[in-house]
Short mmCIF file of C-alpha atoms and ligand atoms in Angstrom, two decimals:
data_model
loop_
_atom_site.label_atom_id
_atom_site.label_comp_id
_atom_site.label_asym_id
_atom_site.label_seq_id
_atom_site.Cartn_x
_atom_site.Cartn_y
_atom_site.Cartn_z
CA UNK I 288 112.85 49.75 116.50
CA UNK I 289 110.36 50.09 119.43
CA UNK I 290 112.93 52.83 120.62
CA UNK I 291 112.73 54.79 117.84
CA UNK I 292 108.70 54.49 117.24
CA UNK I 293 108.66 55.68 121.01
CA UNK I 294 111.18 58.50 120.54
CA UNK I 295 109.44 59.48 117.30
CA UNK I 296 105.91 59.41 118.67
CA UNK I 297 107.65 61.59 121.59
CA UNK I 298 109.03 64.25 118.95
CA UNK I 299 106.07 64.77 117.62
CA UNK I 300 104.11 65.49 120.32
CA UNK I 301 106.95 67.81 121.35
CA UNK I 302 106.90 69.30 118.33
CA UNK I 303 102.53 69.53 118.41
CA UNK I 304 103.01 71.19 121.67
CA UNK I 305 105.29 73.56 120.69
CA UNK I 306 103.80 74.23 116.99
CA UNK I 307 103.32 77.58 116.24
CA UNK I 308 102.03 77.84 112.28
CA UNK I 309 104.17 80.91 111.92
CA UNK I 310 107.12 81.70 113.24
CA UNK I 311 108.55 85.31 112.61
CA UNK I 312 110.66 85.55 109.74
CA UNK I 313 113.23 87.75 110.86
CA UNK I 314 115.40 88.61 114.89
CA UNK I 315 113.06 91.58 114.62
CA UNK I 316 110.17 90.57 117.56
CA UNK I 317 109.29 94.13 117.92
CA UNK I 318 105.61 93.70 117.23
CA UNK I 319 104.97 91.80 120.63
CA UNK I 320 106.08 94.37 122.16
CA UNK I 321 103.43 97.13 123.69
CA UNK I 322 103.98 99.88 121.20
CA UNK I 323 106.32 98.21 119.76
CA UNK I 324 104.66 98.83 115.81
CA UNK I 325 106.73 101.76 114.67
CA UNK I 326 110.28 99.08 115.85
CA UNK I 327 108.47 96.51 113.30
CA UNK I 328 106.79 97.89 110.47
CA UNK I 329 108.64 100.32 107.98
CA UNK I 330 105.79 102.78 106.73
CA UNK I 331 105.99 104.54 103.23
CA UNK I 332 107.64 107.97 103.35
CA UNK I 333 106.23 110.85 105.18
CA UNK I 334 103.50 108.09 106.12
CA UNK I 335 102.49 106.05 109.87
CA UNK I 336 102.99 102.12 110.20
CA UNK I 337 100.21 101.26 109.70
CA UNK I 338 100.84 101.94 105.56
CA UNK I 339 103.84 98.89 106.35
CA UNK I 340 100.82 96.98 107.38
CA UNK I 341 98.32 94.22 105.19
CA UNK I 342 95.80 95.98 104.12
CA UNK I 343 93.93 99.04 102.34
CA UNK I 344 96.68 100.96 104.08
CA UNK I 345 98.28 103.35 101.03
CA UNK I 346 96.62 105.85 98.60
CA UNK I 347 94.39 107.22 101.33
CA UNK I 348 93.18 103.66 101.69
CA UNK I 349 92.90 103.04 97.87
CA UNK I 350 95.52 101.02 97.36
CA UNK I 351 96.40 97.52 98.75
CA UNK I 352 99.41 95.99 100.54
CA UNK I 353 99.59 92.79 100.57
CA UNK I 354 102.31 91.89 103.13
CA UNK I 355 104.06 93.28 105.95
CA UNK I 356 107.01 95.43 105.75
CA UNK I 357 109.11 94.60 108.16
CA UNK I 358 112.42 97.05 109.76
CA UNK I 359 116.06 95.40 109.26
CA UNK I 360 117.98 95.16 112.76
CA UNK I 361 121.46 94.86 111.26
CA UNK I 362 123.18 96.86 109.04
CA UNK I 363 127.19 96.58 107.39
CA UNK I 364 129.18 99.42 107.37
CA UNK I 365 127.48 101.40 104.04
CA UNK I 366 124.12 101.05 105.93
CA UNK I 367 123.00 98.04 103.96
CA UNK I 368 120.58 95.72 105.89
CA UNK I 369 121.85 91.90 106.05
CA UNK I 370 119.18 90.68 108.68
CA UNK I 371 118.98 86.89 108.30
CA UNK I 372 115.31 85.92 106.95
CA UNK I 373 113.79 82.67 107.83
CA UNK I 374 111.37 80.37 106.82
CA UNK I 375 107.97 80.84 108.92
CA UNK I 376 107.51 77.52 109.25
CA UNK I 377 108.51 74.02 107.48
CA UNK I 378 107.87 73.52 103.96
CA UNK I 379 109.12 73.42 100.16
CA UNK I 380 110.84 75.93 98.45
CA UNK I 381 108.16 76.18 95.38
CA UNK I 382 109.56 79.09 93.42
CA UNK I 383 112.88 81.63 93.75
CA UNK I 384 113.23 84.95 91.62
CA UNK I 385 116.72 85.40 91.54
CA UNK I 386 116.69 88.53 88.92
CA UNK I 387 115.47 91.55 90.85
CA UNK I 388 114.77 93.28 87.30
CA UNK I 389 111.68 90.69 86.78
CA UNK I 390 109.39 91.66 89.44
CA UNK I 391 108.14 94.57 92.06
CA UNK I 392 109.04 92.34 94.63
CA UNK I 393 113.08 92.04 93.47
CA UNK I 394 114.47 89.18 94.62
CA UNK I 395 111.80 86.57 96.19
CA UNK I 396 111.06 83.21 97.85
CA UNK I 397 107.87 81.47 98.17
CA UNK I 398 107.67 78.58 100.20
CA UNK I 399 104.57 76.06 100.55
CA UNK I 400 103.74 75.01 103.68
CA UNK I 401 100.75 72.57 104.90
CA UNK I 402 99.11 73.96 107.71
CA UNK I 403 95.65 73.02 109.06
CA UNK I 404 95.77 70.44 105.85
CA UNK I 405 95.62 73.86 103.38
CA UNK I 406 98.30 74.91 101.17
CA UNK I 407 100.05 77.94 102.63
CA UNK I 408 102.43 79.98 100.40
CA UNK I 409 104.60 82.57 102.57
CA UNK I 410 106.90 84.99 100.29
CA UNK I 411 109.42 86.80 100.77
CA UNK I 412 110.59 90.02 99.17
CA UNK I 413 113.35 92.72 97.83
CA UNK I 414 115.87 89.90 99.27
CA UNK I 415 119.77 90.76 98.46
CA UNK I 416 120.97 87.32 98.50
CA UNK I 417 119.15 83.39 98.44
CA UNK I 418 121.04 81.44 101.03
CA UNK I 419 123.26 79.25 98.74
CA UNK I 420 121.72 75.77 97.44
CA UNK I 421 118.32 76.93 98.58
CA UNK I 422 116.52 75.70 95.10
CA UNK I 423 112.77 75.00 94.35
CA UNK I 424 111.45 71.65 95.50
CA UNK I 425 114.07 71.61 98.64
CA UNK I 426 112.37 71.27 102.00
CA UNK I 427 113.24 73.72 104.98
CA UNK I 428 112.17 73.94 108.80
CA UNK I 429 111.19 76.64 110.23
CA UNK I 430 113.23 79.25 111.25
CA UNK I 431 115.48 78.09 109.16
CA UNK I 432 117.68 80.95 107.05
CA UNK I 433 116.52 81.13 103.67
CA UNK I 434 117.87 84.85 102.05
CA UNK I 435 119.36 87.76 103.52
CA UNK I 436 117.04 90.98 103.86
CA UNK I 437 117.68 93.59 100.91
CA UNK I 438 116.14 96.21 99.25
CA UNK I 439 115.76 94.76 95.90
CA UNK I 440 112.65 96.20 93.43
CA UNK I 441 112.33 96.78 89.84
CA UNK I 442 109.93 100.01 90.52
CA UNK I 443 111.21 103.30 89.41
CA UNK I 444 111.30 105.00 92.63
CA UNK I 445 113.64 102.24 94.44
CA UNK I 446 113.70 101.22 98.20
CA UNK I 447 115.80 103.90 100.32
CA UNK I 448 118.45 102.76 102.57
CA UNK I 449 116.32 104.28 105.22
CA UNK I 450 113.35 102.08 104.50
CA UNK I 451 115.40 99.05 104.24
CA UNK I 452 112.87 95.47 104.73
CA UNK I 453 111.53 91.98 104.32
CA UNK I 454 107.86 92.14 102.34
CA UNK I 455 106.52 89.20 104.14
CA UNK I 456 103.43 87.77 103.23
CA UNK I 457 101.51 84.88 103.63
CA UNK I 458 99.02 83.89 100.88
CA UNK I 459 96.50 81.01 99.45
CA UNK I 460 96.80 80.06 95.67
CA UNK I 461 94.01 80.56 93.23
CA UNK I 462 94.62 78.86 90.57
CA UNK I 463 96.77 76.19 88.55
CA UNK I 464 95.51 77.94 85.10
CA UNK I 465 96.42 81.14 86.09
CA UNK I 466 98.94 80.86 82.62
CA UNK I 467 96.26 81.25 80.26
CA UNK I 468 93.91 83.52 82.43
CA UNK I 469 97.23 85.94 82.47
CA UNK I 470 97.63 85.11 78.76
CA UNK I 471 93.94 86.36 78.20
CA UNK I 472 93.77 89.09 80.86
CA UNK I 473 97.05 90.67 79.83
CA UNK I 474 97.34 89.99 76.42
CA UNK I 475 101.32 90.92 74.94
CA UNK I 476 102.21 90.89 78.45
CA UNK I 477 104.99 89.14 80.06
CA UNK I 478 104.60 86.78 83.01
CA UNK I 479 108.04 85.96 83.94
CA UNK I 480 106.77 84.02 87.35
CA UNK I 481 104.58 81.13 86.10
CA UNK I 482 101.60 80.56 88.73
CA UNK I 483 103.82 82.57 91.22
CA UNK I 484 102.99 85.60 89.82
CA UNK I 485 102.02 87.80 93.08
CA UNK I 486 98.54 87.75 91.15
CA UNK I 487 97.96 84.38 91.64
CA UNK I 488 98.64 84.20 95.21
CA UNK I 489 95.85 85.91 97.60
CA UNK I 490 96.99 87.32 100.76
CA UNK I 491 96.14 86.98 104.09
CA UNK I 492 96.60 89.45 106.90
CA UNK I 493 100.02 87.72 108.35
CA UNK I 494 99.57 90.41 111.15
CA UNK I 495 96.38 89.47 112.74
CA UNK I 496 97.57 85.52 112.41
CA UNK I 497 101.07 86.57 113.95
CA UNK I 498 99.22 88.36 116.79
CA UNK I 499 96.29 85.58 117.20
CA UNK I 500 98.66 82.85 117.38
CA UNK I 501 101.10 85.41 120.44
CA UNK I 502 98.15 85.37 122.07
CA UNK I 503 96.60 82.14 121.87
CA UNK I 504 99.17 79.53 121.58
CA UNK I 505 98.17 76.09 120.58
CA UNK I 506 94.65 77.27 120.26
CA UNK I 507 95.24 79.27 117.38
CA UNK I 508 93.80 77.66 114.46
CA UNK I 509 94.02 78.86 111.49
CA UNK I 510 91.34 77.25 109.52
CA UNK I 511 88.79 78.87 111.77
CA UNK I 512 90.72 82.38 111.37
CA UNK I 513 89.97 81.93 107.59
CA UNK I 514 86.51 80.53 108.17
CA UNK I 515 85.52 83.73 110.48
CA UNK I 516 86.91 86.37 107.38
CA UNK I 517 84.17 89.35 107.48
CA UNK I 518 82.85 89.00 104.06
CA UNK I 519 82.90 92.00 101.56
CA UNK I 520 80.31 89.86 99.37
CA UNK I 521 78.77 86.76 98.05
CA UNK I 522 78.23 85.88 94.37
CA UNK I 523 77.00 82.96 92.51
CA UNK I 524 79.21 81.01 90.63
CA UNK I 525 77.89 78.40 87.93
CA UNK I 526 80.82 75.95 88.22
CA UNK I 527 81.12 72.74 90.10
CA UNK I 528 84.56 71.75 89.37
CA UNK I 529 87.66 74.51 89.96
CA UNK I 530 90.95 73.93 91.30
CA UNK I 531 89.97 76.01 94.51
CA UNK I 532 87.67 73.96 95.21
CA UNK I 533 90.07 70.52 95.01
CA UNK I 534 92.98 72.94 97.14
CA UNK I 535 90.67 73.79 99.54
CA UNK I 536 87.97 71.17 100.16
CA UNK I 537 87.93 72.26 104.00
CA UNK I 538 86.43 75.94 103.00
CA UNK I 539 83.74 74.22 101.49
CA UNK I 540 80.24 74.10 103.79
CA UNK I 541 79.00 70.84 104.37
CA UNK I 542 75.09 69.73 104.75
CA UNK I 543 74.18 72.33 102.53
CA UNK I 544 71.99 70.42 99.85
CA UNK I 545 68.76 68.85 100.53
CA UNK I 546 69.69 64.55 100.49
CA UNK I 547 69.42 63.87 96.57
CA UNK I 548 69.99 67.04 95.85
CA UNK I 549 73.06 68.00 93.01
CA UNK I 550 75.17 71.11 93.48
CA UNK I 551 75.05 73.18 90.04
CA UNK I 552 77.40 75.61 91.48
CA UNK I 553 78.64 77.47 94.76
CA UNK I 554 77.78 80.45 96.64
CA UNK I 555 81.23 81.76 97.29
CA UNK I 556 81.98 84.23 99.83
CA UNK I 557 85.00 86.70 99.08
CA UNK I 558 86.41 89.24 101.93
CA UNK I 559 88.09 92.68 100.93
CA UNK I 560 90.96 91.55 99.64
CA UNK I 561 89.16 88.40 97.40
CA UNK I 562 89.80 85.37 99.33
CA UNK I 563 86.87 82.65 98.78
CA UNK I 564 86.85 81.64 102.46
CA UNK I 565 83.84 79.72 102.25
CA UNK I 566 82.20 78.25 99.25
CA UNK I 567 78.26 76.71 99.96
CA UNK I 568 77.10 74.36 97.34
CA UNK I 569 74.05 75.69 95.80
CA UNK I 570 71.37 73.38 93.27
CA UNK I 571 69.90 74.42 89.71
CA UNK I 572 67.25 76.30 91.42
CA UNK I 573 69.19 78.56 92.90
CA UNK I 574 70.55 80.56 89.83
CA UNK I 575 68.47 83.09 88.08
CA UNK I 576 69.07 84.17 84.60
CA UNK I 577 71.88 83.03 82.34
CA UNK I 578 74.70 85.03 84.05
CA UNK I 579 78.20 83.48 84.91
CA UNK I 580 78.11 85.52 88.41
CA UNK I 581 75.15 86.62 90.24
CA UNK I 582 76.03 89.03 93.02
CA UNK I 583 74.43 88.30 95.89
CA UNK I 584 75.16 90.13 98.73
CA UNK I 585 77.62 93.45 100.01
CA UNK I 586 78.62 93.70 103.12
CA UNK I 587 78.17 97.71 102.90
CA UNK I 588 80.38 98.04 106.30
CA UNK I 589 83.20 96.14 105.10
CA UNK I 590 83.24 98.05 101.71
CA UNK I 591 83.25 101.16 103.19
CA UNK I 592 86.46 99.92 106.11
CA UNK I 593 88.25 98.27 102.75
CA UNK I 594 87.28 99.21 99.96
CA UNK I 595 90.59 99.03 97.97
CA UNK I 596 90.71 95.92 95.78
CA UNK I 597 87.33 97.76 94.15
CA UNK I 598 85.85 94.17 93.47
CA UNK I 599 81.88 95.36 93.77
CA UNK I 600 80.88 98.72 92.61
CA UNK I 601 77.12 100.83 93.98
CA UNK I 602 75.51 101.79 90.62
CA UNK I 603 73.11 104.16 91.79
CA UNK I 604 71.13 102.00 94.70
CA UNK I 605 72.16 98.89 92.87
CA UNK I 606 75.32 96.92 93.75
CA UNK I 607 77.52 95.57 90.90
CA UNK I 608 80.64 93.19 90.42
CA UNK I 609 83.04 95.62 89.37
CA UNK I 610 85.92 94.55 86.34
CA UNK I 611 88.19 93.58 89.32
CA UNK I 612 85.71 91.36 90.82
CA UNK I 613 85.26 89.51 87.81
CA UNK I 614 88.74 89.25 86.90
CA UNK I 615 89.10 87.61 90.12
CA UNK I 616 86.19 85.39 89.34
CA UNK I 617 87.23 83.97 85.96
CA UNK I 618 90.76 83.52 87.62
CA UNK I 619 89.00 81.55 90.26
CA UNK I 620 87.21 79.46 88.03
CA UNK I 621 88.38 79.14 85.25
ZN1 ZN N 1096 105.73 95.76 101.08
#
């Protein structure tokens, strides 16, 4: 008994020491490498890597990518990629699209993962195959082999041989009603995913974290990587209870009410691509007017670097929450 304790208390220091959040999901280590980008990322056609990037990286940068695209190593003998892809790190298997036809992204994994005590969803996309007996619900280390890389899509203009990769992404989840905020956003529309509809997961730039955590180890942490977001703006939100705000408890600021004072909604900052990274606690007082969403503040640097998700709109001298940005909003708190 005492043996095992010990030898268990000795794993999982081993483990701590050697904890990584992420682990690549794929042989491919390319992007370690000095100059090693155009190895890792596949860009679109006639385009640099940087449009296989996260980011406001297509359309002229009008037009958001959510994940990386990352190159296949190994092909079969018709030039079909069957690189191995493995979970970034452990977790559950929380949803598998196993008909191609259904979604942009083809065949896809997501995975939850606790990391930092958040909820972490990594997908993967355009997969050819789902490792056998990988179903939801079933927990998986990391780097263990989940799918084998493909080029699956339902878009009209499908993925070339040539351009043949993993969409990897890694995401937080807005919201356990996203059902009937689809049903009313999109109405007639189907929503074969559930709540992992790509719309209801918000990514995070899984190239900065993978290059953070190279470079800093153990000290990477990636709380205070999604703490430090720049932010695009800040807006008022009259709501006090949303599921963000029970998913991520650790993104919101402490100390911010005066002692007795009530919180009659949160000032929630949002970066370029919408992710509430920190949410202050704001009382009565604070909101003007009878508006659901008062913009306060644009970051008028970071909208002009990334402006793609077009969440905030100028109107004249004035700045405006633009249709996406309250979409985004009533998904968020609704
Ligand atoms: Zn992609």
């Amino acid at each position: 008994m005492k043996f095992q304790f010990c030898l268990g208390v000795l794993l999982f220091f081993a483990r701590g020491v050697a904890a990584q959040p992420f682990q690549l999901p794929t042989a491919n280590h390319a992007i370690f490498e000095p100059g090693g980008q155009e190895r890792y990322f596949v860009p679109t056609t006639g385009k640099t890597w940087v449009s296989g990037t996260f980011g406001c990286v297509r359309s002229d940068g009008w037009q958001m990518h959510e994940g990386l695209d990352i190159k296949c190593l190994q092909r079969d003998r018709t030039g079909e990629p069957v690189d191995p892809v493995m979970a970034t790190a452990d977790g559950v298997v929380a949803y598998v699209n196993d008909k191609p036809s259904l979604s942009n992204y083809g065949r896809y994994i997501v995975i939850l993962h606790h990391i930092g005590g958040m909820e972490i969803y990594s997908l993967y996309a355009h997969l050819s195959e789902v490792q056998s007996g990988l179903r939801v619900g079933r927990a998986v280390r990391a780097g263990e082999k989940i799918a084998v890389m493909g080029r699956t899509s339902n878009t009209r203009e499908r993925i070339s041989k040539e351009r043949a990769h993993v969409h990897f992404e890694l995401n937080l989840f807005y919201s356990d009603h996203f059902n009937s905020w689809f049903k009313r956003r999109f109405p007639g529309e189907r929503n074969d995913h559930g709540i992992y509809n790509g719309e209801n997961l918000v990514g995070i730039d899984a190239r900065l974290i993978l290059l953070a955590e190279h470079e800093e180890g153990t000290r990477f942490d990636l709380l205070n990587w999604i703490q430090h977001r720049p932010d695009l703006c800040r807006v008022l939100v009259r709501q006090t209870d949303f599921p963000w705000l029970r998913r991520y408890p650790m993104l919101i600021k402490q100390g911010a009410l005066a002692p007795g004072e009530r919180a009659a909604g949160y000032e929630v900052a949002l970066d370029f691509n919408g992710l509430p990274f920190e949410l202050i606690p704001r009382p009565a007082g604070s909101f003007k007017g009878a508006a659901k969403y008062q913009l306060l503040s644009v970051n008028e640097a970071e909208y002009t670097k990334n402006p793609c998700r077009r969440l905030v709109t100028r109107q004249g001298s004035r700045w405006e929450l633009a249709n996406n940005g309250l979409n985004l909003l009533d998904l968020l708190t609704n």
